[in-house]
Amino acid sequence: MKIRTLILGEMLNCTYIAENNGRALIIDPSWQMDNIYCVLEENKLTPQAVIFTHGHFDHLQGAAQLLKKYNLKGYIEENDVLLSGIQPDLLQPFKGDFKTNIIGLPVEFMHTPGHTKGSICIKIEDAVFTGDTLFAGACGRTDFEESDPAQMQKSLIRLAGLPPETKVYSGHAYGQDENSGTTIGCEIKNNPFMKLAVSDTKAFEDMLP
Ligand SMILES: [Zn+2]
């Protein structure tokens, strides 16, 4: 699998294009669809699936156009369908954890609520796409109506259980270049939220963004 990162929009959202044998999986297509089309066309990739890590607008702005263009339905956890504002016939909702094959690879959908009720992480080979659940050195905001700090803690603990060498691809390129190169193991060592999530519930909740 080859992973391409596009940093799009003023909030530095990361759209990921995962490629295997000319087939593409697009994660969080947002903002500049023309850039995404261009990368797909220049590399002669056939888009086969779209997955949304959660329903916040900055991760799916304009995505309806892409879904229509390629005649695809976007996977989204059912709790975030309404939040997404995307018309239901363009979505493929699922509930909780879920495994399937996409672009010829086993893909594991991990339900990791906290930032939103339907937030997910997507594990493929040695990569995990974490949306707004985990960033290099931070975790996602939990002060939205749809957030839940206690669930965020559980979700971070769950991510900490992945193999330490798992590469982390988060939903925004906050303060760094497109590939921070971070891993689950590095986050367990260096990310204060991850560290406290696994060790000290009270301190974790006090620290949450
Ligand atoms: Zn978000």
PDB file of C-alpha atoms and ligand atoms in Angstrom:
ATOM      1  CA  MET A   1       0.000   0.000   0.000  1.00  0.00           C
ATOM      2  CA  LYS A   2       1.182   3.474  -0.862  1.00  0.00           C
ATOM      3  CA  ILE A   3      -0.277   6.420   1.054  1.00  0.00           C
ATOM      4  CA  ARG A   4      -0.528   9.924  -0.376  1.00  0.00           C
ATOM      5  CA  THR A   5      -1.349  12.860   1.884  1.00  0.00           C
ATOM      6  CA  LEU A   6      -3.088  16.007   0.661  1.00  0.00           C
ATOM      7  CA  ILE A   7      -3.283  18.888   3.123  1.00  0.00           C
ATOM      8  CA  LEU A   8      -6.351  20.871   2.128  1.00  0.00           C
ATOM      9  CA  GLY A   9      -8.300  23.839   3.451  1.00  0.00           C
ATOM     10  CA  GLU A  10      -7.448  26.483   6.028  1.00  0.00           C
ATOM     11  CA  MET A  11      -7.767  24.029   8.906  1.00  0.00           C
ATOM     12  CA  LEU A  12      -5.003  21.864   7.397  1.00  0.00           C
ATOM     13  CA  ASN A  13      -7.227  18.837   6.962  1.00  0.00           C
ATOM     14  CA  CYS A  14      -5.508  15.699   5.738  1.00  0.00           C
ATOM     15  CA  THR A  15      -7.110  13.794   2.901  1.00  0.00           C
ATOM     16  CA  TYR A  16      -5.423  10.435   2.439  1.00  0.00           C
ATOM     17  CA  ILE A  17      -5.331   8.400  -0.739  1.00  0.00           C
ATOM     18  CA  ALA A  18      -4.324   4.811  -0.038  1.00  0.00           C
ATOM     19  CA  GLU A  19      -3.314   2.955  -3.175  1.00  0.00           C
ATOM     20  CA  ASN A  20      -2.943  -0.720  -3.963  1.00  0.00           C
ATOM     21  CA  ASN A  21      -2.461  -2.002  -7.533  1.00  0.00           C
ATOM     22  CA  GLY A  22      -4.031   1.055  -9.137  1.00  0.00           C
ATOM     23  CA  ARG A  23      -7.027   1.018  -6.823  1.00  0.00           C
ATOM     24  CA  ALA A  24      -7.602   3.870  -4.420  1.00  0.00           C
ATOM     25  CA  LEU A  25      -9.283   4.300  -1.062  1.00  0.00           C
ATOM     26  CA  ILE A  26      -9.925   7.928  -0.145  1.00  0.00           C
ATOM     27  CA  ILE A  27     -10.125   8.889   3.512  1.00  0.00           C
ATOM     28  CA  ASP A  28     -11.776  12.199   4.469  1.00  0.00           C
ATOM     29  CA  PRO A  29     -11.977  13.829   1.025  1.00  0.00           C
ATOM     30  CA  SER A  30     -12.515  17.484   1.848  1.00  0.00           C
ATOM     31  CA  TRP A  31     -12.208  21.065   0.575  1.00  0.00           C
ATOM     32  CA  GLN A  32     -10.451  21.086  -2.822  1.00  0.00           C
ATOM     33  CA  MET A  33     -11.991  18.182  -4.745  1.00  0.00           C
ATOM     34  CA  ASP A  34     -10.140  19.291  -7.899  1.00  0.00           C
ATOM     35  CA  ASN A  35      -6.807  18.570  -6.186  1.00  0.00           C
ATOM     36  CA  ILE A  36      -8.024  15.104  -5.253  1.00  0.00           C
ATOM     37  CA  TYR A  37      -9.313  14.417  -8.793  1.00  0.00           C
ATOM     38  CA  CYS A  38      -5.992  15.566 -10.196  1.00  0.00           C
ATOM     39  CA  VAL A  39      -3.940  13.213  -8.003  1.00  0.00           C
ATOM     40  CA  LEU A  40      -6.219  10.305  -8.871  1.00  0.00           C
ATOM     41  CA  GLU A  41      -6.086  11.024 -12.604  1.00  0.00           C
ATOM     42  CA  GLU A  42      -2.370  11.748 -12.845  1.00  0.00           C
ATOM     43  CA  ASN A  43      -1.592   8.492 -11.092  1.00  0.00           C
ATOM     44  CA  LYS A  44      -4.235   6.567 -13.045  1.00  0.00           C
ATOM     45  CA  LEU A  45      -5.965   5.440  -9.878  1.00  0.00           C
ATOM     46  CA  THR A  46      -9.481   4.018  -9.781  1.00  0.00           C
ATOM     47  CA  PRO A  47     -11.308   5.190  -6.667  1.00  0.00           C
ATOM     48  CA  GLN A  48     -13.056   2.222  -5.092  1.00  0.00           C
ATOM     49  CA  ALA A  49     -14.098   3.477  -1.668  1.00  0.00           C
ATOM     50  CA  VAL A  50     -14.431   6.528   0.544  1.00  0.00           C
ATOM     51  CA  ILE A  51     -14.315   6.466   4.335  1.00  0.00           C
ATOM     52  CA  PHE A  52     -15.110   9.347   6.686  1.00  0.00           C
ATOM     53  CA  THR A  53     -13.339   9.264  10.070  1.00  0.00           C
ATOM     54  CA  HIS A  54     -16.242  11.259  11.536  1.00  0.00           C
ATOM     55  CA  GLY A  55     -19.025  13.632  10.591  1.00  0.00           C
ATOM     56  CA  HIS A  56     -17.461  17.064  11.158  1.00  0.00           C
ATOM     57  CA  PHE A  57     -17.800  19.390   8.177  1.00  0.00           C
ATOM     58  CA  ASP A  58     -14.079  20.046   7.757  1.00  0.00           C
ATOM     59  CA  HIS A  59     -13.488  16.347   6.962  1.00  0.00           C
ATOM     60  CA  LEU A  60     -16.138  16.100   4.244  1.00  0.00           C
ATOM     61  CA  GLN A  61     -16.640  19.572   2.822  1.00  0.00           C
ATOM     62  CA  GLY A  62     -17.504  19.075  -0.861  1.00  0.00           C
ATOM     63  CA  ALA A  63     -17.242  15.280  -0.662  1.00  0.00           C
ATOM     64  CA  ALA A  64     -20.779  14.742  -1.992  1.00  0.00           C
ATOM     65  CA  GLN A  65     -19.528  15.920  -5.383  1.00  0.00           C
ATOM     66  CA  LEU A  66     -16.725  13.326  -5.361  1.00  0.00           C
ATOM     67  CA  LEU A  67     -19.079  10.542  -4.272  1.00  0.00           C
ATOM     68  CA  LYS A  68     -21.422  11.375  -7.166  1.00  0.00           C
ATOM     69  CA  LYS A  69     -18.592  11.691  -9.688  1.00  0.00           C
ATOM     70  CA  TYR A  70     -17.244   8.211  -8.912  1.00  0.00           C
ATOM     71  CA  ASN A  71     -20.597   6.649  -8.044  1.00  0.00           C
ATOM     72  CA  LEU A  72     -19.442   5.674  -4.550  1.00  0.00           C
ATOM     73  CA  LYS A  73     -21.057   5.620  -1.115  1.00  0.00           C
ATOM     74  CA  GLY A  74     -18.997   6.941   1.793  1.00  0.00           C
ATOM     75  CA  TYR A  75     -18.542   4.664   4.795  1.00  0.00           C
ATOM     76  CA  ILE A  76     -19.481   6.427   8.020  1.00  0.00           C
ATOM     77  CA  GLU A  77     -20.293   5.188  11.510  1.00  0.00           C
ATOM     78  CA  GLU A  78     -24.056   5.439  11.950  1.00  0.00           C
ATOM     79  CA  ASN A  79     -23.860   7.816  14.922  1.00  0.00           C
ATOM     80  CA  ASP A  80     -22.326  10.519  12.695  1.00  0.00           C
ATOM     81  CA  VAL A  81     -24.661  10.261   9.693  1.00  0.00           C
ATOM     82  CA  LEU A  82     -26.812  13.230  10.729  1.00  0.00           C
ATOM     83  CA  LEU A  83     -23.826  15.301  11.815  1.00  0.00           C
ATOM     84  CA  SER A  84     -22.278  14.859   8.367  1.00  0.00           C
ATOM     85  CA  GLY A  85     -25.130  16.608   6.581  1.00  0.00           C
ATOM     86  CA  ILE A  86     -24.466  14.410   3.521  1.00  0.00           C
ATOM     87  CA  GLN A  87     -27.563  13.056   1.831  1.00  0.00           C
ATOM     88  CA  PRO A  88     -28.158   9.495   3.101  1.00  0.00           C
ATOM     89  CA  ASP A  89     -28.172   7.861  -0.344  1.00  0.00           C
ATOM     90  CA  LEU A  90     -24.501   8.847  -0.738  1.00  0.00           C
ATOM     91  CA  LEU A  91     -23.529   7.113   2.508  1.00  0.00           C
ATOM     92  CA  GLN A  92     -22.911   3.563   3.622  1.00  0.00           C
ATOM     93  CA  PRO A  93     -23.473   3.628   7.385  1.00  0.00           C
ATOM     94  CA  PHE A  94     -22.172   0.854   9.624  1.00  0.00           C
ATOM     95  CA  LYS A  95     -22.373   0.224  13.348  1.00  0.00           C
ATOM     96  CA  GLY A  96     -19.378  -0.030  15.681  1.00  0.00           C
ATOM     97  CA  ASP A  97     -16.350  -2.164  14.797  1.00  0.00           C
ATOM     98  CA  PHE A  98     -16.291  -3.738  11.384  1.00  0.00           C
ATOM     99  CA  LYS A  99     -13.823  -5.514   9.095  1.00  0.00           C
ATOM    100  CA  THR A 100     -13.903  -5.773   5.348  1.00  0.00           C
ATOM    101  CA  ASN A 101     -11.694  -5.912   2.265  1.00  0.00           C
ATOM    102  CA  ILE A 102     -11.113  -2.697   0.312  1.00  0.00           C
ATOM    103  CA  ILE A 103      -8.667  -2.172  -2.598  1.00  0.00           C
ATOM    104  CA  GLY A 104      -7.637  -5.778  -2.052  1.00  0.00           C
ATOM    105  CA  LEU A 105      -6.513  -5.217   1.541  1.00  0.00           C
ATOM    106  CA  PRO A 106      -8.054  -6.138   4.888  1.00  0.00           C
ATOM    107  CA  VAL A 107      -9.392  -2.960   6.487  1.00  0.00           C
ATOM    108  CA  GLU A 108     -10.343  -2.747  10.145  1.00  0.00           C
ATOM    109  CA  PHE A 109     -12.838  -0.084  11.219  1.00  0.00           C
ATOM    110  CA  MET A 110     -12.331   0.695  14.914  1.00  0.00           C
ATOM    111  CA  HIS A 111     -15.123   2.635  16.595  1.00  0.00           C
ATOM    112  CA  THR A 112     -13.293   5.195  18.753  1.00  0.00           C
ATOM    113  CA  PRO A 113     -15.908   7.639  20.100  1.00  0.00           C
ATOM    114  CA  GLY A 114     -15.007  10.669  22.190  1.00  0.00           C
ATOM    115  CA  HIS A 115     -14.413  13.513  19.733  1.00  0.00           C
ATOM    116  CA  THR A 116     -17.776  12.622  18.190  1.00  0.00           C
ATOM    117  CA  LYS A 117     -20.092   9.699  18.851  1.00  0.00           C
ATOM    118  CA  GLY A 118     -19.284   8.093  15.508  1.00  0.00           C
ATOM    119  CA  SER A 119     -15.530   8.760  15.336  1.00  0.00           C
ATOM    120  CA  ILE A 120     -13.527   5.871  13.948  1.00  0.00           C
ATOM    121  CA  CYS A 121      -9.930   4.903  13.325  1.00  0.00           C
ATOM    122  CA  ILE A 122      -9.041   2.814  10.290  1.00  0.00           C
ATOM    123  CA  LYS A 123      -6.308   0.203  10.519  1.00  0.00           C
ATOM    124  CA  ILE A 124      -4.725  -1.041   7.285  1.00  0.00           C
ATOM    125  CA  GLU A 125      -1.489  -3.032   7.338  1.00  0.00           C
ATOM    126  CA  ASP A 126       0.975  -1.105   9.547  1.00  0.00           C
ATOM    127  CA  ALA A 127      -0.949   2.182   9.330  1.00  0.00           C
ATOM    128  CA  VAL A 128      -3.780   3.639  11.381  1.00  0.00           C
ATOM    129  CA  PHE A 129      -5.791   6.629  10.204  1.00  0.00           C
ATOM    130  CA  THR A 130      -6.934   8.356  13.368  1.00  0.00           C
ATOM    131  CA  GLY A 131      -9.086  11.305  12.221  1.00  0.00           C
ATOM    132  CA  ASP A 132      -9.550  13.718  15.110  1.00  0.00           C
ATOM    133  CA  THR A 133      -9.116  11.071  17.790  1.00  0.00           C
ATOM    134  CA  LEU A 134      -5.305  11.119  17.930  1.00  0.00           C
ATOM    135  CA  PHE A 135      -2.790  13.702  16.679  1.00  0.00           C
ATOM    136  CA  ALA A 136       0.973  13.748  17.039  1.00  0.00           C
ATOM    137  CA  GLY A 137       1.309  15.022  20.610  1.00  0.00           C
ATOM    138  CA  ALA A 138      -2.391  15.650  21.213  1.00  0.00           C
ATOM    139  CA  CYS A 139      -5.898  14.268  20.968  1.00  0.00           C
ATOM    140  CA  GLY A 140      -9.045  15.714  19.446  1.00  0.00           C
ATOM    141  CA  ARG A 141     -11.293  18.251  21.140  1.00  0.00           C
ATOM    142  CA  THR A 142     -13.909  16.885  23.510  1.00  0.00           C
ATOM    143  CA  ASP A 143     -15.852  20.084  24.163  1.00  0.00           C
ATOM    144  CA  PHE A 144     -18.450  19.637  21.422  1.00  0.00           C
ATOM    145  CA  GLU A 145     -22.015  18.662  22.215  1.00  0.00           C
ATOM    146  CA  GLU A 146     -21.301  15.357  20.430  1.00  0.00           C
ATOM    147  CA  SER A 147     -18.111  14.732  22.465  1.00  0.00           C
ATOM    148  CA  ASP A 148     -17.500  12.549  25.503  1.00  0.00           C
ATOM    149  CA  PRO A 149     -14.221  12.817  27.485  1.00  0.00           C
ATOM    150  CA  ALA A 150     -14.617   9.428  29.168  1.00  0.00           C
ATOM    151  CA  GLN A 151     -15.090   7.764  25.780  1.00  0.00           C
ATOM    152  CA  MET A 152     -12.021   9.614  24.440  1.00  0.00           C
ATOM    153  CA  GLN A 153      -9.956   8.118  27.229  1.00  0.00           C
ATOM    154  CA  LYS A 154     -11.171   4.610  26.390  1.00  0.00           C
ATOM    155  CA  SER A 155     -10.466   5.198  22.715  1.00  0.00           C
ATOM    156  CA  LEU A 156      -6.896   6.374  23.400  1.00  0.00           C
ATOM    157  CA  ILE A 157      -6.320   3.348  25.616  1.00  0.00           C
ATOM    158  CA  ARG A 158      -7.558   1.172  22.772  1.00  0.00           C
ATOM    159  CA  LEU A 159      -5.185   2.840  20.282  1.00  0.00           C
ATOM    160  CA  ALA A 160      -2.332   2.376  22.759  1.00  0.00           C
ATOM    161  CA  GLY A 161      -2.965  -1.361  22.420  1.00  0.00           C
ATOM    162  CA  LEU A 162      -2.023  -1.390  18.723  1.00  0.00           C
ATOM    163  CA  PRO A 163       1.485  -2.605  17.811  1.00  0.00           C
ATOM    164  CA  PRO A 164       3.950   0.191  18.751  1.00  0.00           C
ATOM    165  CA  GLU A 165       5.370   0.372  15.220  1.00  0.00           C
ATOM    166  CA  THR A 166       1.939   1.259  13.767  1.00  0.00           C
ATOM    167  CA  LYS A 167       2.244   4.492  11.764  1.00  0.00           C
ATOM    168  CA  VAL A 168      -0.219   7.243  12.693  1.00  0.00           C
ATOM    169  CA  TYR A 169      -1.983   9.300  10.017  1.00  0.00           C
ATOM    170  CA  SER A 170      -4.147  11.906  11.711  1.00  0.00           C
ATOM    171  CA  GLY A 171      -6.929  14.153  10.474  1.00  0.00           C
ATOM    172  CA  HIS A 172      -5.042  17.449  10.540  1.00  0.00           C
ATOM    173  CA  ALA A 173      -1.452  18.477   9.828  1.00  0.00           C
ATOM    174  CA  TYR A 174      -1.209  20.630  12.946  1.00  0.00           C
ATOM    175  CA  GLY A 175       2.156  22.310  13.245  1.00  0.00           C
ATOM    176  CA  GLN A 176       4.101  19.837  11.192  1.00  0.00           C
ATOM    177  CA  ASP A 177       4.715  18.615   7.696  1.00  0.00           C
ATOM    178  CA  GLU A 178       2.509  16.082   6.002  1.00  0.00           C
ATOM    179  CA  ASN A 179       4.277  13.067   7.394  1.00  0.00           C
ATOM    180  CA  SER A 180       5.198  13.566  11.006  1.00  0.00           C
ATOM    181  CA  GLY A 181       6.434   9.980  10.991  1.00  0.00           C
ATOM    182  CA  THR A 182       4.924   9.354  14.369  1.00  0.00           C
ATOM    183  CA  THR A 183       3.896   5.911  15.542  1.00  0.00           C
ATOM    184  CA  ILE A 184       1.684   4.513  18.280  1.00  0.00           C
ATOM    185  CA  GLY A 185       4.840   3.691  20.257  1.00  0.00           C
ATOM    186  CA  CYS A 186       6.117   7.301  19.995  1.00  0.00           C
ATOM    187  CA  GLU A 187       2.735   8.634  21.061  1.00  0.00           C
ATOM    188  CA  ILE A 188       2.632   6.341  24.093  1.00  0.00           C
ATOM    189  CA  LYS A 189       6.047   7.736  25.090  1.00  0.00           C
ATOM    190  CA  ASN A 190       5.595  11.410  24.168  1.00  0.00           C
ATOM    191  CA  ASN A 191       1.941  12.339  23.856  1.00  0.00           C
ATOM    192  CA  PRO A 192       0.806  13.716  27.243  1.00  0.00           C
ATOM    193  CA  PHE A 193      -2.845  12.834  26.546  1.00  0.00           C
ATOM    194  CA  MET A 194      -2.017   9.271  25.587  1.00  0.00           C
ATOM    195  CA  LYS A 195       0.266   8.916  28.614  1.00  0.00           C
ATOM    196  CA  LEU A 196      -2.347  10.160  31.054  1.00  0.00           C
ATOM    197  CA  ALA A 197      -5.177   8.261  29.370  1.00  0.00           C
ATOM    198  CA  VAL A 198      -3.489   4.993  30.246  1.00  0.00           C
ATOM    199  CA  SER A 199      -2.353   6.046  33.728  1.00  0.00           C
ATOM    200  CA  ASP A 200      -4.420   8.749  35.447  1.00  0.00           C
ATOM    201  CA  THR A 201      -8.099   9.317  34.684  1.00  0.00           C
ATOM    202  CA  LYS A 202      -8.538  12.464  36.778  1.00  0.00           C
ATOM    203  CA  ALA A 203      -5.444  14.213  35.418  1.00  0.00           C
ATOM    204  CA  PHE A 204      -6.447  13.184  31.883  1.00  0.00           C
ATOM    205  CA  GLU A 205      -9.868  14.820  32.176  1.00  0.00           C
ATOM    206  CA  ASP A 206      -8.358  18.011  33.614  1.00  0.00           C
ATOM    207  CA  MET A 207      -5.980  18.266  30.681  1.00  0.00           C
ATOM    208  CA  LEU A 208      -8.405  17.650  27.811  1.00  0.00           C
ATOM    209  CA  PRO A 209      -8.603  20.270  25.071  1.00  0.00           C
TER     210      PRO A 209
HETATM  211 ZN    ZN B   1     -13.548  16.862  14.082  1.00  0.00          ZN
END
